[in-house]
mmCIF file of C-alpha atoms and ligand atoms in Angstrom:
data_model
loop_
_atom_site.group_PDB
_atom_site.id
_atom_site.type_symbol
_atom_site.label_atom_id
_atom_site.label_comp_id
_atom_site.label_asym_id
_atom_site.label_seq_id
_atom_site.Cartn_x
_atom_site.Cartn_y
_atom_site.Cartn_z
ATOM 1 C CA MET A 1 18.596 -10.299 -8.128
ATOM 2 C CA GLN A 2 16.278 -7.542 -9.339
ATOM 3 C CA ARG A 3 14.891 -5.319 -6.642
ATOM 4 C CA VAL A 4 11.147 -4.793 -5.267
ATOM 5 C CA PHE A 5 10.238 -1.693 -3.155
ATOM 6 C CA SER A 6 6.903 -0.907 -1.491
ATOM 7 C CA GLY A 7 5.395 1.245 1.086
ATOM 8 C CA VAL A 8 2.387 1.662 3.345
ATOM 9 C CA GLN A 9 1.515 4.454 5.697
ATOM 10 C CA PRO A 10 0.950 3.924 9.460
ATOM 11 C CA SER A 11 -1.774 6.391 9.726
ATOM 12 C CA GLY A 12 -4.525 3.619 11.037
ATOM 13 C CA ASP A 13 -5.165 -0.288 10.896
ATOM 14 C CA PHE A 14 -4.294 -2.201 8.137
ATOM 15 C CA HIS A 15 -7.139 -3.615 6.475
ATOM 16 C CA LEU A 16 -8.122 -6.242 3.634
ATOM 17 C CA GLY A 17 -7.354 -3.926 0.929
ATOM 18 C CA ASN A 18 -3.935 -3.713 1.979
ATOM 19 C CA TYR A 19 -3.563 -7.234 2.584
ATOM 20 C CA ILE A 20 -5.114 -8.232 -1.005
ATOM 21 C CA GLY A 21 -3.935 -5.216 -2.931
ATOM 22 C CA ALA A 22 -0.369 -4.993 -1.869
ATOM 23 C CA PHE A 23 0.790 -7.575 1.113
ATOM 24 C CA ARG A 24 -0.006 -10.774 -0.459
ATOM 25 C CA GLN A 25 2.295 -9.601 -3.393
ATOM 26 C CA TRP A 26 5.135 -8.204 -0.916
ATOM 27 C CA VAL A 27 5.184 -11.535 0.574
ATOM 28 C CA ALA A 28 5.562 -13.547 -2.630
ATOM 29 C CA ASP A 29 8.187 -11.272 -4.087
ATOM 30 C CA GLN A 30 10.453 -11.707 -0.981
ATOM 31 C CA GLU A 31 11.156 -15.072 -2.488
ATOM 32 C CA SER A 32 12.279 -13.967 -6.133
ATOM 33 C CA HIS A 33 13.668 -10.408 -5.074
ATOM 34 C CA GLU A 34 15.705 -8.340 -3.089
ATOM 35 C CA ALA A 35 13.251 -6.590 -0.967
ATOM 36 C CA PHE A 36 12.607 -3.471 0.629
ATOM 37 C CA TYR A 37 9.345 -2.595 2.509
ATOM 38 C CA CYS A 38 8.791 0.798 4.159
ATOM 39 C CA VAL A 39 6.669 2.062 6.771
ATOM 40 C CA VAL A 40 6.177 5.421 5.485
ATOM 41 C CA ASP A 41 5.709 7.733 8.343
ATOM 42 C CA LEU A 42 6.915 11.061 6.572
ATOM 43 C CA HIS A 43 3.593 10.419 4.298
ATOM 44 C CA ALA A 44 1.504 9.717 7.097
ATOM 45 C CA LEU A 45 2.523 13.609 8.477
ATOM 46 C CA THR A 46 0.488 14.852 5.244
ATOM 47 C CA GLU A 47 -2.837 14.491 7.033
ATOM 48 C CA GLU A 48 -3.337 15.702 10.724
ATOM 49 C CA ILE A 49 -2.168 12.894 13.132
ATOM 50 C CA ASP A 50 -1.762 12.795 16.720
ATOM 51 C CA PRO A 51 2.088 12.287 17.613
ATOM 52 C CA ALA A 52 1.592 9.728 20.205
ATOM 53 C CA TYR A 53 -0.671 7.604 17.718
ATOM 54 C CA LEU A 54 1.659 8.185 14.913
ATOM 55 C CA ARG A 55 4.656 6.581 16.964
ATOM 56 C CA GLN A 56 2.373 3.704 18.184
ATOM 57 C CA LYS A 57 1.089 3.099 14.684
ATOM 58 C CA THR A 58 4.491 2.982 13.012
ATOM 59 C CA PHE A 59 5.527 0.417 15.537
ATOM 60 C CA GLU A 60 2.588 -1.624 15.070
ATOM 61 C CA ALA A 61 2.541 -1.500 11.179
ATOM 62 C CA ALA A 62 6.112 -2.930 11.457
ATOM 63 C CA ARG A 63 4.741 -5.631 13.678
ATOM 64 C CA ASN A 64 1.888 -6.301 11.271
ATOM 65 C CA LEU A 65 4.367 -6.662 8.107
ATOM 66 C CA LEU A 66 5.969 -9.290 10.107
ATOM 67 C CA ALA A 67 2.603 -10.805 10.782
ATOM 68 C CA VAL A 68 1.503 -11.326 7.200
ATOM 69 C CA GLY A 69 4.344 -13.228 6.548
ATOM 70 C CA LEU A 70 7.582 -11.033 5.680
ATOM 71 C CA ASP A 71 10.699 -12.366 6.761
ATOM 72 C CA PRO A 72 13.133 -10.281 8.246
ATOM 73 C CA GLU A 73 15.933 -12.220 7.385
ATOM 74 C CA VAL A 74 15.124 -11.888 3.649
ATOM 75 C CA SER A 75 13.289 -8.837 3.105
ATOM 76 C CA THR A 76 14.622 -5.513 4.654
ATOM 77 C CA ILE A 77 11.828 -4.089 6.622
ATOM 78 C CA PHE A 78 12.200 -0.243 8.003
ATOM 79 C CA VAL A 79 10.847 3.156 8.876
ATOM 80 C CA GLN A 80 11.190 5.777 6.220
ATOM 81 C CA SER A 81 12.085 8.447 8.357
ATOM 82 C CA GLN A 82 15.054 6.450 9.934
ATOM 83 C CA VAL A 83 16.871 6.788 6.510
ATOM 84 C CA PRO A 84 17.467 10.759 5.973
ATOM 85 C CA GLU A 85 18.131 9.991 2.382
ATOM 86 C CA HIS A 86 14.415 10.067 1.611
ATOM 87 C CA PRO A 87 13.797 13.592 2.446
ATOM 88 C CA ARG A 88 17.162 14.609 0.611
ATOM 89 C CA LEU A 89 16.551 12.852 -2.573
ATOM 90 C CA THR A 90 12.692 14.259 -2.466
ATOM 91 C CA TRP A 91 14.309 17.675 -2.884
ATOM 92 C CA LEU A 92 16.427 17.127 -6.001
ATOM 93 C CA LEU A 93 13.107 15.246 -7.543
ATOM 94 C CA GLU A 94 10.997 18.266 -6.346
ATOM 95 C CA CYS A 95 13.356 20.424 -8.655
ATOM 96 C CA THR A 96 12.727 17.711 -11.477
ATOM 97 C CA ALA A 97 8.682 17.853 -11.294
ATOM 98 C CA THR A 98 6.508 20.433 -12.284
ATOM 99 C CA MET A 99 3.304 21.996 -10.799
ATOM 100 C CA GLY A 100 1.298 20.789 -13.452
ATOM 101 C CA GLU A 101 2.471 17.169 -12.998
ATOM 102 C CA LEU A 102 1.403 17.093 -9.593
ATOM 103 C CA ARG A 103 -1.684 19.000 -9.777
ATOM 104 C CA ARG A 104 -3.090 16.319 -11.912
ATOM 105 C CA MET A 105 -2.548 14.010 -9.414
ATOM 106 C CA THR A 106 -6.057 12.336 -8.471
ATOM 107 C CA GLN A 107 -5.049 12.142 -4.791
ATOM 108 C CA PHE A 108 -4.456 15.788 -4.607
ATOM 109 C CA LYS A 109 -7.484 16.874 -6.570
ATOM 110 C CA ALA A 110 -9.554 14.582 -4.264
ATOM 111 C CA LYS A 111 -8.364 16.411 -1.183
ATOM 112 C CA GLY A 112 -9.022 19.696 -2.503
ATOM 113 C CA GLU A 113 -12.642 19.100 -3.509
ATOM 114 C CA GLY A 114 -15.079 21.095 -1.414
ATOM 115 C CA ARG A 115 -12.868 23.119 0.875
ATOM 116 C CA GLY A 116 -10.591 24.482 -2.117
ATOM 117 C CA GLN A 117 -6.992 24.062 -2.870
ATOM 118 C CA GLU A 118 -5.771 27.030 -0.699
ATOM 119 C CA GLY A 119 -5.853 25.070 2.560
ATOM 120 C CA VAL A 120 -4.385 22.044 1.334
ATOM 121 C CA ARG A 121 -1.119 21.116 2.984
ATOM 122 C CA VAL A 122 2.049 21.445 0.516
ATOM 123 C CA GLY A 123 2.913 17.983 1.856
ATOM 124 C CA VAL A 124 -0.358 16.517 0.324
ATOM 125 C CA PHE A 125 0.838 18.339 -3.174
ATOM 126 C CA ALA A 126 4.448 17.039 -2.914
ATOM 127 C CA TYR A 127 3.493 13.595 -1.524
ATOM 128 C CA PRO A 128 3.817 11.885 -4.818
ATOM 129 C CA VAL A 129 7.586 13.352 -5.251
ATOM 130 C CA LEU A 130 8.437 11.695 -1.778
ATOM 131 C CA MET A 131 7.084 8.343 -2.984
ATOM 132 C CA ALA A 132 9.160 8.641 -6.096
ATOM 133 C CA ALA A 133 12.278 9.059 -3.840
ATOM 134 C CA ASP A 134 11.630 6.096 -1.779
ATOM 135 C CA ILE A 135 11.373 4.027 -4.867
ATOM 136 C CA LEU A 136 14.185 5.449 -6.868
ATOM 137 C CA LEU A 137 16.688 5.470 -3.658
ATOM 138 C CA TYR A 138 16.792 1.451 -3.779
ATOM 139 C CA GLN A 139 16.946 1.167 -7.623
ATOM 140 C CA ALA A 140 13.740 -1.070 -7.318
ATOM 141 C CA ASN A 141 12.792 -2.845 -10.598
ATOM 142 C CA ARG A 142 9.186 -3.622 -9.308
ATOM 143 C CA VAL A 143 6.756 -1.981 -6.921
ATOM 144 C CA PRO A 144 3.758 -4.088 -5.951
ATOM 145 C CA VAL A 145 0.850 -1.783 -5.010
ATOM 146 C CA GLY A 146 -2.883 -1.624 -5.340
ATOM 147 C CA ASP A 147 -4.568 0.220 -8.198
ATOM 148 C CA ASP A 148 -4.794 3.502 -6.432
ATOM 149 C CA GLN A 149 -1.146 3.925 -6.815
ATOM 150 C CA ARG A 150 -0.802 3.619 -10.642
ATOM 151 C CA GLN A 151 -0.555 7.274 -11.116
ATOM 152 C CA HIS A 152 1.877 7.955 -8.829
ATOM 153 C CA LEU A 153 4.199 5.020 -9.988
ATOM 154 C CA GLU A 154 3.741 6.814 -13.607
ATOM 155 C CA LEU A 155 5.094 9.992 -12.045
ATOM 156 C CA ALA A 156 7.903 7.933 -10.600
ATOM 157 C CA ARG A 157 8.926 6.683 -13.801
ATOM 158 C CA GLU A 158 8.542 9.846 -15.529
ATOM 159 C CA LEU A 159 11.080 11.719 -12.831
ATOM 160 C CA ALA A 160 13.429 8.841 -13.249
ATOM 161 C CA GLN A 161 13.381 9.211 -17.027
ATOM 162 C CA ARG A 162 13.814 12.817 -16.838
ATOM 163 C CA PHE A 163 16.461 12.836 -14.436
ATOM 164 C CA ASN A 164 18.424 10.315 -16.181
ATOM 165 C CA ASN A 165 18.046 12.273 -19.660
ATOM 166 C CA ARG A 166 19.562 15.591 -17.926
ATOM 167 C CA TYR A 167 22.092 13.716 -15.827
ATOM 168 C CA GLY A 168 22.967 10.423 -17.064
ATOM 169 C CA GLU A 169 21.718 7.148 -16.156
ATOM 170 C CA LEU A 170 21.222 7.321 -12.618
ATOM 171 C CA PHE A 171 18.095 5.498 -11.613
ATOM 172 C CA VAL A 172 16.408 2.243 -12.752
ATOM 173 C CA VAL A 173 12.874 3.235 -14.249
ATOM 174 C CA PRO A 174 10.629 1.154 -12.078
ATOM 175 C CA GLU A 175 7.622 -1.033 -12.990
ATOM 176 C CA ALA A 176 4.370 -0.923 -11.162
ATOM 177 C CA ALA A 177 2.977 -4.319 -10.341
ATOM 178 C CA VAL A 178 -0.952 -4.504 -9.733
ATOM 179 C CA PRO A 179 -2.626 -7.673 -9.151
ATOM 180 C CA ALA A 180 -5.208 -8.592 -11.797
ATOM 181 C CA VAL A 181 -7.924 -9.322 -9.248
ATOM 182 C CA GLY A 182 -8.240 -7.382 -5.927
ATOM 183 C CA ALA A 183 -6.250 -4.282 -6.891
ATOM 184 C CA ARG A 184 -9.299 -2.312 -5.705
ATOM 185 C CA VAL A 185 -11.129 -3.719 -2.578
ATOM 186 C CA MET A 186 -14.350 -1.832 -2.103
ATOM 187 C CA ASP A 187 -15.866 -0.611 1.023
ATOM 188 C CA LEU A 188 -18.470 -3.184 2.013
ATOM 189 C CA GLN A 189 -21.081 -0.455 2.979
ATOM 190 C CA HIS A 190 -20.271 1.702 0.127
ATOM 191 C CA PRO A 191 -19.030 0.044 -2.875
ATOM 192 C CA GLY A 192 -18.487 3.107 -4.977
ATOM 193 C CA ARG A 193 -15.396 3.849 -2.875
ATOM 194 C CA LYS A 194 -12.315 1.773 -1.752
ATOM 195 C CA MET A 195 -11.699 0.226 1.481
ATOM 196 C CA SER A 196 -9.526 2.917 3.232
ATOM 197 C CA LYS A 197 -7.933 3.410 6.895
ATOM 198 C CA SER A 198 -9.132 7.113 6.738
ATOM 199 C CA VAL A 199 -12.866 6.606 5.980
ATOM 200 C CA GLU A 200 -15.092 6.807 8.547
ATOM 201 C CA SER A 201 -16.965 3.234 7.830
ATOM 202 C CA PRO A 202 -16.097 0.805 10.566
ATOM 203 C CA LEU A 203 -18.850 -1.754 9.320
ATOM 204 C CA GLY A 204 -17.612 -1.446 5.574
ATOM 205 C CA THR A 205 -13.949 -2.104 6.411
ATOM 206 C CA ILE A 206 -12.590 -5.321 7.627
ATOM 207 C CA ALA A 207 -9.351 -4.947 9.611
ATOM 208 C CA MET A 208 -6.546 -7.186 8.907
ATOM 209 C CA LEU A 209 -6.677 -8.391 12.464
ATOM 210 C CA ASP A 210 -10.527 -8.412 12.925
ATOM 211 C CA ASP A 211 -11.629 -11.375 14.840
ATOM 212 C CA PRO A 212 -13.604 -14.293 12.910
ATOM 213 C CA GLY A 213 -16.877 -12.800 14.505
ATOM 214 C CA GLU A 214 -16.401 -9.441 13.156
ATOM 215 C CA ILE A 215 -15.325 -10.585 9.834
ATOM 216 C CA GLU A 216 -18.719 -12.569 9.544
ATOM 217 C CA ARG A 217 -20.959 -9.723 10.919
ATOM 218 C CA LYS A 218 -19.266 -7.068 8.412
ATOM 219 C CA VAL A 219 -19.507 -9.829 5.462
ATOM 220 C CA LYS A 220 -23.131 -10.608 6.225
ATOM 221 C CA LYS A 221 -24.080 -6.885 6.170
ATOM 222 C CA ALA A 222 -22.370 -6.006 2.825
ATOM 223 C CA VAL A 223 -24.376 -4.154 0.843
ATOM 224 C CA THR A 224 -25.475 -5.715 -2.424
ATOM 225 C CA ASP A 225 -28.384 -5.201 -4.872
ATOM 226 C CA THR A 226 -31.923 -6.065 -4.857
ATOM 227 C CA ASP A 227 -32.077 -7.997 -8.355
ATOM 228 C CA GLY A 228 -30.628 -11.067 -6.879
ATOM 229 C CA GLU A 229 -28.870 -11.916 -10.248
ATOM 230 C CA MET A 230 -25.435 -13.601 -9.486
ATOM 231 C CA ARG A 231 -23.317 -11.868 -12.077
ATOM 232 C CA TYR A 232 -19.628 -10.537 -12.118
ATOM 233 C CA THR A 233 -20.326 -7.017 -13.452
ATOM 234 C CA PRO A 234 -18.250 -4.396 -11.452
ATOM 235 C CA GLU A 235 -19.878 -1.337 -13.098
ATOM 236 C CA GLU A 236 -23.712 -2.540 -12.662
ATOM 237 C CA LYS A 237 -23.427 -4.354 -9.680
ATOM 238 C CA PRO A 238 -20.203 -3.199 -7.637
ATOM 239 C CA GLY A 239 -21.409 -4.531 -4.194
ATOM 240 C CA LEU A 240 -21.771 -8.304 -5.471
ATOM 241 C CA ALA A 241 -18.718 -7.654 -7.876
ATOM 242 C CA ASN A 242 -16.479 -6.802 -4.843
ATOM 243 C CA LEU A 243 -17.746 -9.916 -2.886
ATOM 244 C CA LEU A 244 -17.065 -12.204 -5.963
ATOM 245 C CA ALA A 245 -13.587 -11.037 -6.297
ATOM 246 C CA LEU A 246 -12.848 -11.079 -2.746
ATOM 247 C CA LEU A 247 -13.858 -14.850 -2.660
ATOM 248 C CA ALA A 248 -11.937 -15.207 -5.875
ATOM 249 C CA VAL A 249 -8.828 -13.919 -4.522
ATOM 250 C CA ALA A 250 -9.205 -16.076 -1.327
ATOM 251 C CA THR A 251 -9.766 -19.246 -2.839
ATOM 252 C CA GLY A 252 -7.510 -18.761 -5.994
ATOM 253 C CA ARG A 253 -10.356 -18.718 -8.629
ATOM 254 C CA LYS A 254 -11.695 -16.202 -11.057
ATOM 255 C CA PRO A 255 -14.556 -13.944 -10.275
ATOM 256 C CA ASP A 256 -16.525 -15.360 -12.976
ATOM 257 C CA GLU A 257 -16.273 -19.181 -11.958
ATOM 258 C CA VAL A 258 -17.253 -17.902 -8.348
ATOM 259 C CA ALA A 259 -20.420 -16.330 -9.724
ATOM 260 C CA ASN A 260 -21.267 -19.658 -11.670
ATOM 261 C CA HIS A 261 -20.900 -21.664 -8.453
ATOM 262 C CA TYR A 262 -23.799 -19.761 -6.596
ATOM 263 C CA THR A 263 -27.208 -18.728 -6.689
ATOM 264 C CA ARG A 264 -27.885 -16.985 -3.439
ATOM 265 C CA TYR A 265 -26.174 -14.239 -2.274
ATOM 266 C CA GLY A 266 -26.687 -15.592 1.501
ATOM 267 C CA ASP A 267 -24.674 -18.607 0.384
ATOM 268 C CA LEU A 268 -22.015 -16.683 -1.286
ATOM 269 C CA LYS A 269 -21.603 -14.202 1.962
ATOM 270 C CA ARG A 270 -21.455 -17.380 4.310
ATOM 271 C CA ASP A 271 -18.550 -18.979 2.119
ATOM 272 C CA LEU A 272 -16.631 -15.469 1.823
ATOM 273 C CA ALA A 273 -16.547 -15.003 5.525
ATOM 274 C CA GLU A 274 -15.435 -18.486 6.190
ATOM 275 C CA ALA A 275 -12.759 -18.205 3.496
ATOM 276 C CA LEU A 276 -11.537 -14.516 4.769
ATOM 277 C CA VAL A 277 -11.380 -16.051 8.143
ATOM 278 C CA GLU A 278 -9.144 -18.958 7.087
ATOM 279 C CA MET A 279 -7.015 -16.366 5.057
ATOM 280 C CA LEU A 280 -6.437 -14.013 7.859
ATOM 281 C CA ARG A 281 -5.969 -16.632 10.483
ATOM 282 C CA PRO A 282 -2.306 -17.063 10.320
ATOM 283 C CA VAL A 283 -1.727 -13.197 10.024
ATOM 284 C CA ARG A 284 -3.758 -12.990 13.272
ATOM 285 C CA GLU A 285 -2.079 -15.604 14.971
ATOM 286 C CA ARG A 286 1.611 -14.351 14.169
ATOM 287 C CA ALA A 287 0.408 -10.829 15.239
ATOM 288 C CA ALA A 288 -0.596 -12.157 18.466
ATOM 289 C CA ALA A 289 2.806 -13.964 18.887
ATOM 290 C CA LEU A 290 4.705 -10.800 18.018
ATOM 291 C CA GLY A 291 2.852 -8.878 20.638
ATOM 292 C CA ALA A 292 4.467 -10.826 23.437
ATOM 293 C CA GLU A 293 7.775 -10.015 22.173
ATOM 294 C CA PRO A 294 7.922 -6.244 21.307
ATOM 295 C CA GLY A 295 12.187 -6.147 21.392
ATOM 296 C CA ARG A 296 11.927 -8.049 18.310
ATOM 297 C CA VAL A 297 10.212 -5.585 16.293
ATOM 298 C CA GLU A 298 12.448 -3.020 17.530
ATOM 299 C CA GLU A 299 15.295 -5.328 16.653
ATOM 300 C CA VAL A 300 14.219 -5.557 12.968
ATOM 301 C CA LEU A 301 13.651 -1.946 12.532
ATOM 302 C CA ARG A 302 17.090 -1.198 13.549
ATOM 303 C CA ALA A 303 18.781 -3.892 11.370
ATOM 304 C CA GLY A 304 16.466 -2.561 8.371
ATOM 305 C CA ALA A 305 17.121 1.020 9.117
ATOM 306 C CA GLU A 306 20.850 0.030 8.672
ATOM 307 C CA ARG A 307 20.872 -1.972 5.494
ATOM 308 C CA ALA A 308 18.151 0.301 3.942
ATOM 309 C CA HIS A 309 20.892 3.445 4.554
ATOM 310 C CA SER A 310 23.619 1.584 3.120
ATOM 311 C CA ILE A 311 22.056 1.403 -0.194
ATOM 312 C CA ALA A 312 20.379 4.550 -0.174
ATOM 313 C CA SER A 313 23.213 6.604 0.773
ATOM 314 C CA VAL A 314 24.969 5.311 -2.253
ATOM 315 C CA THR A 315 22.255 6.072 -4.690
ATOM 316 C CA TYR A 316 21.588 9.750 -3.065
ATOM 317 C CA ALA A 317 25.673 10.643 -3.074
ATOM 318 C CA ARG A 318 25.516 9.706 -6.640
ATOM 319 C CA ALA A 319 22.482 11.657 -7.675
ATOM 320 C CA ALA A 320 24.038 14.724 -5.461
ATOM 321 C CA GLU A 321 27.182 14.720 -7.499
ATOM 322 C CA ALA A 322 25.563 14.445 -10.784
ATOM 323 C CA VAL A 323 23.391 17.686 -10.184
ATOM 324 C CA GLY A 324 26.790 19.367 -8.877
ATOM 325 C CA LEU A 325 26.264 19.371 -5.269
ATOM 326 C CA LEU A 326 29.768 19.328 -3.378
ATOM 327 C CA GLY A 327 28.517 16.285 -1.303
HETATM 328 P P1 AMP B 1 -1.968 2.965 2.072
HETATM 329 O O1 AMP B 1 -2.590 2.285 3.006
HETATM 330 O O2 AMP B 1 -2.722 3.953 1.206
HETATM 331 O O3 AMP B 1 -0.793 3.152 2.581
HETATM 332 O O4 AMP B 1 -1.671 1.686 0.928
HETATM 333 C C1 AMP B 1 -0.539 0.677 1.004
HETATM 334 C C2 AMP B 1 -0.879 -0.170 0.027
HETATM 335 O O5 AMP B 1 -2.253 -0.926 -0.024
HETATM 336 C C3 AMP B 1 -1.128 0.584 -1.469
HETATM 337 O O6 AMP B 1 -0.212 -0.569 -2.424
HETATM 338 C C4 AMP B 1 -2.343 0.639 -1.689
HETATM 339 O O7 AMP B 1 -2.609 0.480 -3.316
HETATM 340 C C5 AMP B 1 -2.782 -0.626 -1.149
HETATM 341 N N1 AMP B 1 -4.212 -0.793 -0.951
HETATM 342 C C6 AMP B 1 -4.875 0.170 -0.077
HETATM 343 N N2 AMP B 1 -6.184 0.385 -0.210
HETATM 344 C C7 AMP B 1 -6.501 -0.845 -1.050
HETATM 345 C C8 AMP B 1 -8.065 -1.143 -1.513
HETATM 346 N N3 AMP B 1 -9.085 -0.815 -0.893
HETATM 347 N N4 AMP B 1 -7.863 -2.216 -2.397
HETATM 348 C C9 AMP B 1 -6.603 -2.651 -2.708
HETATM 349 N N5 AMP B 1 -5.156 -2.265 -2.411
HETATM 350 C C10 AMP B 1 -5.290 -1.177 -1.478
HETATM 351 N N1 LIG B 2 1.608 6.273 -1.437
HETATM 352 C C1 LIG B 2 1.460 5.024 -0.688
HETATM 353 C C2 LIG B 2 0.151 4.822 -0.315
HETATM 354 O O1 LIG B 2 -0.535 5.559 -0.056
HETATM 355 C C3 LIG B 2 2.430 4.645 -0.164
HETATM 356 C C4 LIG B 2 3.981 4.584 -0.575
HETATM 357 C C5 LIG B 2 4.595 5.743 0.012
HETATM 358 C C6 LIG B 2 4.576 3.871 -1.328
HETATM 359 N N2 LIG B 2 5.914 5.339 -0.805
HETATM 360 C C7 LIG B 2 6.019 4.495 -1.421
HETATM 361 C C8 LIG B 2 4.080 2.587 -2.274
HETATM 362 C C9 LIG B 2 6.691 3.825 -2.540
HETATM 363 C C10 LIG B 2 4.986 2.147 -2.958
HETATM 364 C C11 LIG B 2 6.446 2.682 -3.268
HETATM 365 O O2 LIG B 2 -0.526 3.554 -0.575
#
């Protein structure tokens, strides 16, 4: 069976972008692949984060991965820092990657904007290498991610190939799996930027566990445009296109089809709010049920780390030996 691997940072509340860009694919892929899904707490350390908050969010992230419909009997769900091979393989890959490659990463460039790169943490710079290690340790064939991770996946492929060329065929070269629609869910208030955990835009971000009233309020207030023309043109009408894409995903249609179906923005928003509430209802219900049994999440993570470690340790040992470490 082919392997699938993906990860999410526990740095805030999961949102609609995570659900549509990533988690829906994760759930679908667990049926057809041997699946590994990781809460990447080491990645969350690249930004200033309160220790108690990180601990709480890591636990909550794992619970919410169960809530989206991942089955721990089928998928391995674990926390990155509990498998020590992640930072160990990162070092070997850091000795494979170049400054030039990492400097080109959009996420790194964005962090350096304004305040300059002098003050950017080394962790931010090296972040994509840790991500490559995550993937390569499990010999993953497929990596379901949103559009913002494409460039990081390219790097992971490049590092795998370079390592293989130098030391022999050690790593599977992974492929990104980016959904055709919904790979970049935009902020409802600022449709020029992606919906995200870190941005201060409570009204523009629909949290995965928002209650129906909140979802409705945020959709109703979503920024569109004033010409009132119902067309799916993301460049020209980013706010409207985002709403059309969301309704398309939630109802299994194409954005153009959805556009043809409506004439008024108000009607579109009403139906979108309803569709999102329905789409997220089972997730909200499962999260609430899991809240009542915290021991279950701990148990899932313990078993997950053990299983992940059994795979990662084999890959790491082979890589370490290949480069000449005594092991
Ligand atoms: P992160 O929240 O940055 O850890 O991202 C976890 C996953 O969600 C990654 O696969 C991202 O590509 C995906 N993702 C994050 N934000 C969005 C968004 N606004 N639209 C689509 N996918 C997203
Ligand atoms: N960098 C990803 C993000 O911010 C999270 C991530 C870490 C990841 N390691 C990964 C995603 C491995 C896919 C595979 O969204």
